[in-house]
XYZ file of C-alpha atoms in Angstrom:
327
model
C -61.483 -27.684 29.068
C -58.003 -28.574 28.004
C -57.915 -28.819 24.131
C -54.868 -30.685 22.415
C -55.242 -29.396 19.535
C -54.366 -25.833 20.589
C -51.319 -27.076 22.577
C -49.879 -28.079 19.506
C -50.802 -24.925 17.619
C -49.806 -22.459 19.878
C -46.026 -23.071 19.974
C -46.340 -23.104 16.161
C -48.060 -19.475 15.932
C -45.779 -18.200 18.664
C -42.563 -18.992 16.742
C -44.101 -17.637 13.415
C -44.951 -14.355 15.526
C -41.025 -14.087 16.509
C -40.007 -15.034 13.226
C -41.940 -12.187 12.100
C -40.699 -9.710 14.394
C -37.022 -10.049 13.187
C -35.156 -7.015 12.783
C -34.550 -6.495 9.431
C -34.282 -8.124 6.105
C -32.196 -10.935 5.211
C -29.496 -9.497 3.176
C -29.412 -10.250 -0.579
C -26.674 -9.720 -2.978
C -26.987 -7.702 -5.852
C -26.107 -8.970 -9.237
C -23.608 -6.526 -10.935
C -24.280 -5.875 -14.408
C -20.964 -6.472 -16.006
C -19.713 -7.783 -19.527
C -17.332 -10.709 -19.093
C -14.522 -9.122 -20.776
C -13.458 -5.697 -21.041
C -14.918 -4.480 -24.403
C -13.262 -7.087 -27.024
C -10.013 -7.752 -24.764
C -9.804 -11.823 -24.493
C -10.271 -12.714 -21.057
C -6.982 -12.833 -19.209
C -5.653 -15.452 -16.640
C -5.045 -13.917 -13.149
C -1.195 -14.448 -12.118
C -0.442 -17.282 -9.995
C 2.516 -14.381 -8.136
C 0.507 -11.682 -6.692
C 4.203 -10.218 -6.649
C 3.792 -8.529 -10.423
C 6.770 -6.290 -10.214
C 9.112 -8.869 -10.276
C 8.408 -9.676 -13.881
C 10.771 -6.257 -14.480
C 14.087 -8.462 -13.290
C 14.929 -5.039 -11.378
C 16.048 -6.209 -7.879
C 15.827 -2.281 -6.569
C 12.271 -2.109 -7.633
C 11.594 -5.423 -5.605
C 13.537 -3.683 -2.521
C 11.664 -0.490 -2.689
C 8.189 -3.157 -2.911
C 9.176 -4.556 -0.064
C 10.203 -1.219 1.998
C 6.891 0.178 1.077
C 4.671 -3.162 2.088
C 6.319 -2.480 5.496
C 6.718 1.310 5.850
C 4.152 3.019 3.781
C 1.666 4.858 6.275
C -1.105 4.467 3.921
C -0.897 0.124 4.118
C -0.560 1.011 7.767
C -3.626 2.886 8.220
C -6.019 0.411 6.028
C -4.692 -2.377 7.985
C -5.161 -0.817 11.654
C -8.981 0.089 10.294
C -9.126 -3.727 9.478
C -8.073 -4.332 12.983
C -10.657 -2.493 14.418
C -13.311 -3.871 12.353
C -12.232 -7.354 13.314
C -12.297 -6.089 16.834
C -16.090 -4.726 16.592
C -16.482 -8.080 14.910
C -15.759 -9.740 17.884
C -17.579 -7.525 20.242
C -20.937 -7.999 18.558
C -20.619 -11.655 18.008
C -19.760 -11.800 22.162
C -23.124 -9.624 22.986
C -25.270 -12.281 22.108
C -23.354 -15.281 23.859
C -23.813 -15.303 28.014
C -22.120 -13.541 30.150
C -20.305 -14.645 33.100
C -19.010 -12.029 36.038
C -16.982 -13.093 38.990
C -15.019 -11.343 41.192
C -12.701 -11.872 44.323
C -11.318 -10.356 47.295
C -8.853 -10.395 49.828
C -8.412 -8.411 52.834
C -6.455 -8.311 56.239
C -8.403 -7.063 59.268
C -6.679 -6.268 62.702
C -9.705 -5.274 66.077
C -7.536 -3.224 68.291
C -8.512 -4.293 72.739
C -7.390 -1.108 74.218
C -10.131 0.699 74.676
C -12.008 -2.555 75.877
C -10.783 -2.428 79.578
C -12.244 1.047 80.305
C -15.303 -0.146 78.643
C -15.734 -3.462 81.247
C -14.557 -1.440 84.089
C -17.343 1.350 83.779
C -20.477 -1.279 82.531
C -19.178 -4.421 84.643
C -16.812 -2.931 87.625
C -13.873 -4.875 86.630
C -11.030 -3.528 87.633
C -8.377 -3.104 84.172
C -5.261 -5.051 84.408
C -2.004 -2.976 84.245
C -1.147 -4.551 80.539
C -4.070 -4.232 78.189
C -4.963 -7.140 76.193
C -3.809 -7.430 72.615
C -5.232 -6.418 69.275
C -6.690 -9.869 67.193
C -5.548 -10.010 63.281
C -7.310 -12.282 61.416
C -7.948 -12.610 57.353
C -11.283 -11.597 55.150
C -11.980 -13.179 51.820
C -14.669 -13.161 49.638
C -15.881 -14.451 46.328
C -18.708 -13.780 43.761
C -19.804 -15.307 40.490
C -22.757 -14.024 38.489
C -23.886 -15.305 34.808
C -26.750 -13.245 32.451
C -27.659 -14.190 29.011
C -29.917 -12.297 26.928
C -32.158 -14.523 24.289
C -31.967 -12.890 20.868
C -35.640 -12.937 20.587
C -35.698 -10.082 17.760
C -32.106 -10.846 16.121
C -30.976 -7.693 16.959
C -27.728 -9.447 18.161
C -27.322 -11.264 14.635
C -28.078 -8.641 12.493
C -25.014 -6.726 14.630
C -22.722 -9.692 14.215
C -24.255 -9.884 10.183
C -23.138 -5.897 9.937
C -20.119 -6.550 11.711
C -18.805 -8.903 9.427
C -19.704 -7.410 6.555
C -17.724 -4.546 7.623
C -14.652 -6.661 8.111
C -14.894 -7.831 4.023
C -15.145 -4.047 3.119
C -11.743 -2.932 5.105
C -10.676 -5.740 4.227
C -11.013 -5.381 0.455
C -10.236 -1.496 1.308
C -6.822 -2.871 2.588
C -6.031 -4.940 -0.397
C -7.090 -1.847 -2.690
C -4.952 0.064 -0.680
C -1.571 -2.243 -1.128
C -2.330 -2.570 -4.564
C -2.394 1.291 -5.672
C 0.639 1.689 -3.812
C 2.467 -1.314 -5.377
C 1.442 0.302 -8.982
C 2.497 4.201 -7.742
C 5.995 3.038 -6.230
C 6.341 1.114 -9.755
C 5.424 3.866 -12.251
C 7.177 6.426 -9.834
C 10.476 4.612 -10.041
C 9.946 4.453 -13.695
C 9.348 7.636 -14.564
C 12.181 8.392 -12.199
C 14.866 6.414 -14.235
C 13.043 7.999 -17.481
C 13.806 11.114 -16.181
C 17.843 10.279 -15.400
C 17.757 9.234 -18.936
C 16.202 12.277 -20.667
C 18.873 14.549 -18.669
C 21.615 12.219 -19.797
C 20.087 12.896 -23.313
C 19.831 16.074 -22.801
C 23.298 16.988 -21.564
C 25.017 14.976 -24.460
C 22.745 17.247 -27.131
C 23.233 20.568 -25.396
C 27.511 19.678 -25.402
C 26.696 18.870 -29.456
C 25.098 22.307 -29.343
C 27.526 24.108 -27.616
C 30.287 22.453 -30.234
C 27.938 23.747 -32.994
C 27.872 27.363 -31.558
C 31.410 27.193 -31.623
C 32.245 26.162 -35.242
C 29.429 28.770 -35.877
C 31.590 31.761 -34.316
C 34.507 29.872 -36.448
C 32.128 30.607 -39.585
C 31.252 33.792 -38.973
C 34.839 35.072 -37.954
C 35.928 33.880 -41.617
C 32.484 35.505 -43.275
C 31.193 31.574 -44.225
C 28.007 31.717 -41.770
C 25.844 34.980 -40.718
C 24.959 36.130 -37.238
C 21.363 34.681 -37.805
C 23.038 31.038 -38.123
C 25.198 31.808 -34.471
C 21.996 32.979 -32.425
C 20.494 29.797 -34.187
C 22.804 27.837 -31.946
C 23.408 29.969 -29.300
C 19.372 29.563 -28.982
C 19.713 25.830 -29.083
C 22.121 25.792 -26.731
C 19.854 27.801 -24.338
C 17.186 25.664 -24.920
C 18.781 22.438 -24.156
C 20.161 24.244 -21.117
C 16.932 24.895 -20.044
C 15.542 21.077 -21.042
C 18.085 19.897 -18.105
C 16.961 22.063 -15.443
C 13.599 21.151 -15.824
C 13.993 17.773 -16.188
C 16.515 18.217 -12.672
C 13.502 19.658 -11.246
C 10.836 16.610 -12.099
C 13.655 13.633 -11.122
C 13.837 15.693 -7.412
C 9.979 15.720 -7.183
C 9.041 11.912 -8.122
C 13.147 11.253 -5.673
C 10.903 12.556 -3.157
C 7.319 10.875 -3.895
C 9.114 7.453 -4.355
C 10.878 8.286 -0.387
C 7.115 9.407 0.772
C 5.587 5.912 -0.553
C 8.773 3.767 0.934
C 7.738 5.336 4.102
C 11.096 7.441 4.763
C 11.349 11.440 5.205
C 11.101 13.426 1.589
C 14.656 14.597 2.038
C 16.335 11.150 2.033
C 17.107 8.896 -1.037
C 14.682 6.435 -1.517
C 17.719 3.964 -3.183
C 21.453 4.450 -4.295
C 21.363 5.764 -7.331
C 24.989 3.708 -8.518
C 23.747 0.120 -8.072
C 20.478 0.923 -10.052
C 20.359 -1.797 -13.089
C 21.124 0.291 -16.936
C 18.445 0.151 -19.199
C 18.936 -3.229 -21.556
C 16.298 -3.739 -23.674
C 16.062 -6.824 -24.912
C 16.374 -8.058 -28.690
C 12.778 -9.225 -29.695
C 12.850 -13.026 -30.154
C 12.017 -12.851 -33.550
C 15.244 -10.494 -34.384
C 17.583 -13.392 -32.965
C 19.246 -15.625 -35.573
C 19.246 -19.766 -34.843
C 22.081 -21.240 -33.243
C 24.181 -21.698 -36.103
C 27.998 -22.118 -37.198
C 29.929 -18.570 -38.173
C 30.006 -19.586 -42.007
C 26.490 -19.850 -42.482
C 25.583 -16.656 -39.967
C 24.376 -13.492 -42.637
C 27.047 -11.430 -43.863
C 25.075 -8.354 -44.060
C 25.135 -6.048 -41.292
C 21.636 -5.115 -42.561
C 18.788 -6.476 -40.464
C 16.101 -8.708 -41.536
C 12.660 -7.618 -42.878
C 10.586 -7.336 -39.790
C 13.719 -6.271 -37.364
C 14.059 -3.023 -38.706
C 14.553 -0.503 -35.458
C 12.507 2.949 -35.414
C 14.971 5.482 -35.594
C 15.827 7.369 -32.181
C 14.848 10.869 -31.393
C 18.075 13.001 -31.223
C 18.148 16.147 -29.014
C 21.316 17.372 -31.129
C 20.293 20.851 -32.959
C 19.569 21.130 -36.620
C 22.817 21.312 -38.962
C 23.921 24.836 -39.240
C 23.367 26.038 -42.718
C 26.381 27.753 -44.471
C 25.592 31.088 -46.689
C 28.539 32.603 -48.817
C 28.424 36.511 -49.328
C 27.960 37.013 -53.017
């Protein structure tokens, strides 16, 4: 006997079964345990120019920026691996739609008559005529279609397509990680490049005050006014300085040759030309600058204000050469 009841039931339990049989969990983010601001930093405003570097005003950082958003192999690698995770993305959301084959053909077939006539003339007695027939040509075509689809009854096919796309946000964010670090290493490499040029430059203007000091000490010391501890003083200096140079020589050609590595050209050529690079102008602090005012009321001190006092500069020239008289 046919119950109703049960006919309504059944479909119910039978979808709860299937429901149950899913493969896998449902995927739940986890909350990350973070403080909203970085210890008691104020919580700062994300820029609306992802472009950062081009609050320096150097238009040869910008260039090398640009050079090494095209040509660094690193950026090129993430973003082929985000390629192919878009392309597995795509494969595993097409396994789970149908599928639909077809195919086609075309072919020219040609039934050669020759040999016909000795076949009639042995089974049938006909006698072969003295020009054989000939051969017929005629054309072959054919054409197939076929269509599958296979149900999802486990969501096998989803959780692939779920995994798939998940995998597309992580190269993804990979590839945005990856354009960012080199952004920040072509910036501080370029910096501590033109740091460098500037140290040597220091450096070769204090070891030419040391060598002038090494002289007026062999002055001294020909006329008895210094002693030969004061000249190997500066000849020492001098040496040192010397030596300053050639290592900072050494450090400019290594981060020359990172900053050509990260721009995406060989380690042997110049990453930029060194004469159009921008001099180092630092800026007066806003508070230093005086209001727009006429030239009788502007100070007549050369001293500056309270507050706009400058630090004074590290010199590389040597110590003063003390003077000893001979009793």
């Amino acid at each position: 006997m046919h119950d109703p009841k049960l006919s309504r039931v059944l479909p119910l339990m039978l979808a709860a079964a299937l429901a149950g049989c899913t493969v896998g969990p449902n995927f739940t983010r986890p909350a990350a345990i973070l403080p909203p601001v970085w210890q008691t930093a104020p919580a700062a405003q994300a820029p609306s120019d992802t472009r950062w570097w081009r609050s320096f005003g150097d238009p040869v950082l910008d260039s090398l920026e640009a050079r090494a958003a095209s040509a660094n192999p690193d950026i090129a690698a993430a973003i082929e691996r985000l390629t192919a995770a878009r392309i597995e993305r795509g494969q595993a959301r097409a396994a789970g739609a149908p599928q639909v084959e077809g195919q086609a053909g075309y072919s020219r077939e040609r039934v050669g008559t020759a040999g016909i006539a000795s076949v009639t003339q042995t089974v049938l007695g006909v006698t072969p005529t003295s020009t054989p027939p000939k051969g017929v040509d005629f054309d072959l075509y054919s054409v197939g279609i076929g269509a599958s689809w296979e149900l999802d009854l486990w969501g096998g096919h989803r959780r692939q397509a779920e995994a798939a796309a998940a995998s597309v946000d992580a190269s993804d964010a990979a590839a945005r990680g990856v354009r960012l670090s080199v952004e920040a290493e072509v910036a501080r490499t370029y910096v501590q490049l033109r740091g460098l040029w500037d140290e040597r430059r220091i450096a070769q203007a204090g070891a030419a005050i040391a060598e002038q000091n090494a002289a007026i000490a062999r002055a001294l010391l020909a006329r008895g006014l210094a002693t030969p501890i004061d000249l190997a003083a500066a000849e020492e200096t001098v040496r040192s300085l010397r030596g300053d140079a050639v290592d900072l020589d050494q450090q400019a050609a290594s981060a020359t040759r990172a900053l050509a590595v990260l721009v995406g050209d060989t380690p042997d050529t110049a990453p930029f030309d060194r004469s159009v690079a921008p001099p180092p102008r630092p800026s007066r602090p806003a508070r230093c600058a005086y209001p727009p005012r006429s030239r009788e009321h502007a100070p007549t001190s050369s001293r500056p204000r309270r507050g706009c006092m400058r630090r004074p500069r590290r010199s590389a020239s040597p110590p003063p050469i003390s003077i000893r008289r001979s009793a």
